[in-house]
């Protein structure tokens, strides 16, 4: 199979994925990236022969650099999602559940999956304390933390084990304000971060910037079809985390 055909097939797959996730979820930065990438791959396939040897070398070089960077980021994200700094049977931990969008008084699907992961961990580690974190976003009637706490208590978790942080507007604030709650209540600084696997690297970077050293990642069950879209979005979130610490 020649280069042109391969690029057209890859471009078509990117366009198909972008359109499918646009229809089933919404148009977001992640699938917009795949939409643009698909058009670029098909466009490059159609004009490759007209670029000349110098132009072809430049395009190939950019492609290799981009692919290499993507591979490195994916490896780092997978590593962060499976990080363990203390024993899995340690009971004295503080679980921080990162917020996400809510629908009126109910958690969105992505948030519900995070809460389910937190609930499972809390049931397996009865001495752990839980901090739910998230303020009231634009268009939201309640704070994310209030909805999160209600879901956990409705599903059998004792209310006295749950503390709320209800001011945060982004991941950096989730961790910053949760750390404040943790220290005010003299909880363990052995921190378990509950979020999606693609989000764990950014969360761990921000946590370490705040001085949290002992971190365990507990991942929610993200639908596989959405992982590529959210992974790409996280690449740019990582830049923001490193530059702006948020």
Short mmCIF file of C-alpha atoms in Angstrom, two decimals, residues 1-233:
data_model
loop_
_atom_site.label_atom_id
_atom_site.label_comp_id
_atom_site.label_asym_id
_atom_site.label_seq_id
_atom_site.Cartn_x
_atom_site.Cartn_y
_atom_site.Cartn_z
CA UNK A 1 0.00 0.00 0.00
CA UNK A 2 1.53 3.33 -1.05
CA UNK A 3 1.92 6.43 1.09
CA UNK A 4 -0.93 8.34 -0.49
CA UNK A 5 -3.46 5.61 0.19
CA UNK A 6 -2.29 5.18 3.79
CA UNK A 7 -2.62 8.90 4.49
CA UNK A 8 -6.09 9.05 2.94
CA UNK A 9 -7.22 6.06 5.04
CA UNK A 10 -5.78 7.57 8.23
CA UNK A 11 -7.33 10.93 7.41
CA UNK A 12 -10.68 9.30 6.77
CA UNK A 13 -10.52 7.47 10.10
CA UNK A 14 -9.76 10.75 11.90
CA UNK A 15 -12.64 12.51 10.16
CA UNK A 16 -14.98 9.62 10.91
CA UNK A 17 -14.03 9.58 14.58
CA UNK A 18 -14.43 13.36 14.85
CA UNK A 19 -17.88 13.29 13.26
CA UNK A 20 -19.03 10.31 15.34
CA UNK A 21 -18.02 11.89 18.66
CA UNK A 22 -19.43 15.24 17.52
CA UNK A 23 -22.83 13.61 16.94
CA UNK A 24 -22.83 11.38 20.04
CA UNK A 25 -21.23 13.79 22.53
CA UNK A 26 -20.65 17.35 21.29
CA UNK A 27 -18.09 19.35 19.37
CA UNK A 28 -15.14 19.77 21.71
CA UNK A 29 -11.49 20.61 21.40
CA UNK A 30 -10.50 16.95 21.26
CA UNK A 31 -12.66 15.91 18.31
CA UNK A 32 -12.01 19.27 16.59
CA UNK A 33 -8.33 18.28 16.67
CA UNK A 34 -9.12 14.98 14.91
CA UNK A 35 -11.26 16.85 12.38
CA UNK A 36 -8.37 19.17 11.51
CA UNK A 37 -5.83 16.33 11.57
CA UNK A 38 -7.95 14.28 9.19
CA UNK A 39 -8.20 17.14 6.69
CA UNK A 40 -4.45 17.78 6.96
CA UNK A 41 -3.59 14.12 6.32
CA UNK A 42 -5.84 13.92 3.28
CA UNK A 43 -4.60 17.28 2.00
CA UNK A 44 -0.96 16.22 2.42
CA UNK A 45 -1.68 12.97 0.56
CA UNK A 46 -3.13 14.88 -2.37
CA UNK A 47 -0.30 17.44 -2.70
CA UNK A 48 2.68 15.38 -1.48
CA UNK A 49 4.14 14.87 -4.95
CA UNK A 50 3.91 18.59 -5.67
CA UNK A 51 5.90 19.61 -2.59
CA UNK A 52 9.29 18.67 -4.02
CA UNK A 53 11.98 16.80 -2.12
CA UNK A 54 12.71 19.65 0.31
CA UNK A 55 9.05 20.14 1.13
CA UNK A 56 8.53 16.41 1.54
CA UNK A 57 11.47 16.17 3.95
CA UNK A 58 10.05 19.03 6.04
CA UNK A 59 6.61 17.42 6.18
CA UNK A 60 8.12 14.05 7.10
CA UNK A 61 10.22 15.66 9.81
CA UNK A 62 7.20 17.44 11.31
CA UNK A 63 5.24 14.20 11.21
CA UNK A 64 7.98 12.30 13.03
CA UNK A 65 8.36 15.00 15.69
CA UNK A 66 4.60 15.17 16.27
CA UNK A 67 4.26 11.38 16.44
CA UNK A 68 7.20 11.12 18.83
CA UNK A 69 5.81 13.77 21.17
CA UNK A 70 2.38 12.13 21.13
CA UNK A 71 3.91 8.74 21.97
CA UNK A 72 5.91 10.19 24.88
CA UNK A 73 2.83 11.92 26.31
CA UNK A 74 0.74 8.77 26.00
CA UNK A 75 3.40 6.72 27.85
CA UNK A 76 3.57 9.36 30.62
CA UNK A 77 -0.22 9.45 30.93
CA UNK A 78 -0.44 5.66 31.18
CA UNK A 79 2.31 5.64 33.82
CA UNK A 80 0.56 8.33 35.90
CA UNK A 81 -2.71 6.41 35.72
CA UNK A 82 -1.06 3.40 37.36
CA UNK A 83 1.14 5.17 39.91
CA UNK A 84 1.46 3.68 43.40
CA UNK A 85 3.52 5.38 46.11
CA UNK A 86 2.17 3.47 49.09
CA UNK A 87 0.72 0.09 49.88
CA UNK A 88 -2.61 -0.69 48.28
CA UNK A 89 -3.92 -1.99 51.59
CA UNK A 90 -3.07 1.23 53.43
CA UNK A 91 -6.19 2.33 55.31
CA UNK A 92 -5.08 5.82 56.33
CA UNK A 93 -5.58 7.65 53.07
CA UNK A 94 -7.50 10.72 51.92
CA UNK A 95 -9.49 10.27 48.73
CA UNK A 96 -9.90 13.38 46.55
CA UNK A 97 -12.62 12.98 43.93
CA UNK A 98 -12.21 15.55 41.17
CA UNK A 99 -15.41 17.19 39.98
CA UNK A 100 -16.90 17.31 36.49
CA UNK A 101 -20.07 18.59 34.85
CA UNK A 102 -23.44 18.01 36.52
CA UNK A 103 -26.92 17.93 34.98
CA UNK A 104 -29.21 19.87 37.33
CA UNK A 105 -29.03 17.81 40.54
CA UNK A 106 -27.45 14.72 38.96
CA UNK A 107 -23.85 13.91 38.06
CA UNK A 108 -23.01 13.64 34.38
CA UNK A 109 -22.00 10.20 33.12
CA UNK A 110 -18.30 11.00 33.40
CA UNK A 111 -18.74 12.26 36.98
CA UNK A 112 -20.90 9.31 37.95
CA UNK A 113 -18.14 6.96 36.81
CA UNK A 114 -15.64 8.83 38.99
CA UNK A 115 -18.00 8.59 41.95
CA UNK A 116 -18.47 4.87 41.41
CA UNK A 117 -14.70 4.38 41.43
CA UNK A 118 -14.45 6.42 44.64
CA UNK A 119 -17.28 4.46 46.25
CA UNK A 120 -15.64 1.14 45.43
CA UNK A 121 -12.32 2.33 46.87
CA UNK A 122 -14.00 3.72 50.02
CA UNK A 123 -15.81 0.45 50.62
CA UNK A 124 -12.57 -1.49 50.28
CA UNK A 125 -10.70 0.97 52.56
CA UNK A 126 -13.12 1.75 55.43
CA UNK A 127 -10.64 3.98 57.28
CA UNK A 128 -10.18 6.35 54.34
CA UNK A 129 -11.76 9.83 54.28
CA UNK A 130 -13.24 11.35 51.13
CA UNK A 131 -13.12 14.92 49.83
CA UNK A 132 -15.47 15.75 46.96
CA UNK A 133 -14.38 18.87 45.11
CA UNK A 134 -16.10 21.17 42.65
CA UNK A 135 -17.85 24.52 42.71
CA UNK A 136 -20.89 25.79 40.84
CA UNK A 137 -20.12 26.05 37.16
CA UNK A 138 -21.76 28.21 34.52
CA UNK A 139 -25.32 27.05 33.95
CA UNK A 140 -25.26 24.75 36.98
CA UNK A 141 -27.92 25.01 39.69
CA UNK A 142 -25.94 23.29 42.44
CA UNK A 143 -22.30 22.93 43.34
CA UNK A 144 -20.64 19.84 41.93
CA UNK A 145 -19.50 18.86 45.42
CA UNK A 146 -23.07 18.86 46.79
CA UNK A 147 -24.27 16.64 43.95
CA UNK A 148 -21.27 14.35 44.42
CA UNK A 149 -21.84 13.98 48.17
CA UNK A 150 -25.54 13.25 47.65
CA UNK A 151 -24.76 10.54 45.09
CA UNK A 152 -22.27 8.87 47.43
CA UNK A 153 -24.62 8.95 50.43
CA UNK A 154 -27.55 7.74 48.30
CA UNK A 155 -25.36 4.79 47.33
CA UNK A 156 -24.53 3.80 50.87
CA UNK A 157 -21.45 5.78 51.91
CA UNK A 158 -21.57 7.30 55.39
CA UNK A 159 -22.03 11.09 55.26
CA UNK A 160 -19.53 11.62 58.09
CA UNK A 161 -16.75 10.22 55.91
CA UNK A 162 -17.30 12.88 53.23
CA UNK A 163 -15.99 16.45 53.26
CA UNK A 164 -16.94 19.05 50.65
CA UNK A 165 -14.81 21.58 48.82
CA UNK A 166 -17.27 23.77 46.91
CA UNK A 167 -15.24 26.66 45.46
CA UNK A 168 -12.99 25.09 42.82
CA UNK A 169 -13.44 25.96 39.16
CA UNK A 170 -10.65 23.90 37.59
CA UNK A 171 -8.31 21.01 38.35
CA UNK A 172 -5.67 23.19 39.97
CA UNK A 173 -8.22 24.70 42.34
CA UNK A 174 -9.72 21.26 42.99
CA UNK A 175 -6.42 20.14 44.43
CA UNK A 176 -5.38 23.44 46.03
CA UNK A 177 -8.63 23.89 47.97
CA UNK A 178 -8.90 20.18 48.78
CA UNK A 179 -5.43 20.28 50.30
CA UNK A 180 -6.60 23.17 52.47
CA UNK A 181 -9.63 21.13 53.64
CA UNK A 182 -7.36 18.14 54.23
CA UNK A 183 -4.99 20.10 56.47
CA UNK A 184 -7.73 21.96 58.31
CA UNK A 185 -9.22 18.61 59.29
CA UNK A 186 -5.82 17.01 59.97
CA UNK A 187 -6.38 14.22 57.46
CA UNK A 188 -3.72 11.94 56.04
CA UNK A 189 -1.53 13.40 53.29
CA UNK A 190 -1.41 10.00 51.65
CA UNK A 191 -3.66 11.14 48.82
CA UNK A 192 -5.73 9.02 46.45
CA UNK A 193 -6.80 10.98 43.38
CA UNK A 194 -9.95 9.69 41.72
CA UNK A 195 -10.49 10.83 38.14
CA UNK A 196 -10.32 9.50 34.59
CA UNK A 197 -7.09 7.79 33.56
CA UNK A 198 -6.31 10.43 30.91
CA UNK A 199 -6.60 13.13 33.60
CA UNK A 200 -4.24 11.57 36.15
CA UNK A 201 -0.96 12.96 34.76
CA UNK A 202 -2.15 16.57 34.92
CA UNK A 203 -3.66 16.00 38.36
CA UNK A 204 -0.43 14.47 39.70
CA UNK A 205 1.68 17.32 38.29
CA UNK A 206 -0.56 19.90 39.95
CA UNK A 207 -0.61 17.93 43.21
CA UNK A 208 3.17 17.79 43.32
CA UNK A 209 3.37 21.53 42.64
CA UNK A 210 1.29 21.94 45.81
CA UNK A 211 3.64 19.74 47.81
CA UNK A 212 1.64 16.51 47.83
CA UNK A 213 4.23 13.75 47.60
CA UNK A 214 2.38 10.49 48.29
CA UNK A 215 -0.14 9.88 45.53
CA UNK A 216 -2.14 6.91 44.37
CA UNK A 217 -4.24 6.99 41.19
CA UNK A 218 -7.69 5.42 41.12
CA UNK A 219 -9.22 5.57 37.66
CA UNK A 220 -12.85 5.73 36.67
CA UNK A 221 -14.22 3.58 33.88
CA UNK A 222 -14.02 5.91 30.87
CA UNK A 223 -15.81 4.69 27.71
CA UNK A 224 -12.98 3.54 25.39
CA UNK A 225 -14.48 5.42 22.42
CA UNK A 226 -14.00 8.75 24.21
CA UNK A 227 -10.43 8.21 25.41
CA UNK A 228 -8.71 9.49 22.21
CA UNK A 229 -10.77 12.71 22.22
CA UNK A 230 -10.14 13.46 25.89
CA UNK A 231 -6.49 12.40 25.69
CA UNK A 232 -5.80 15.00 23.01
CA UNK A 233 -7.56 17.66 25.05
#
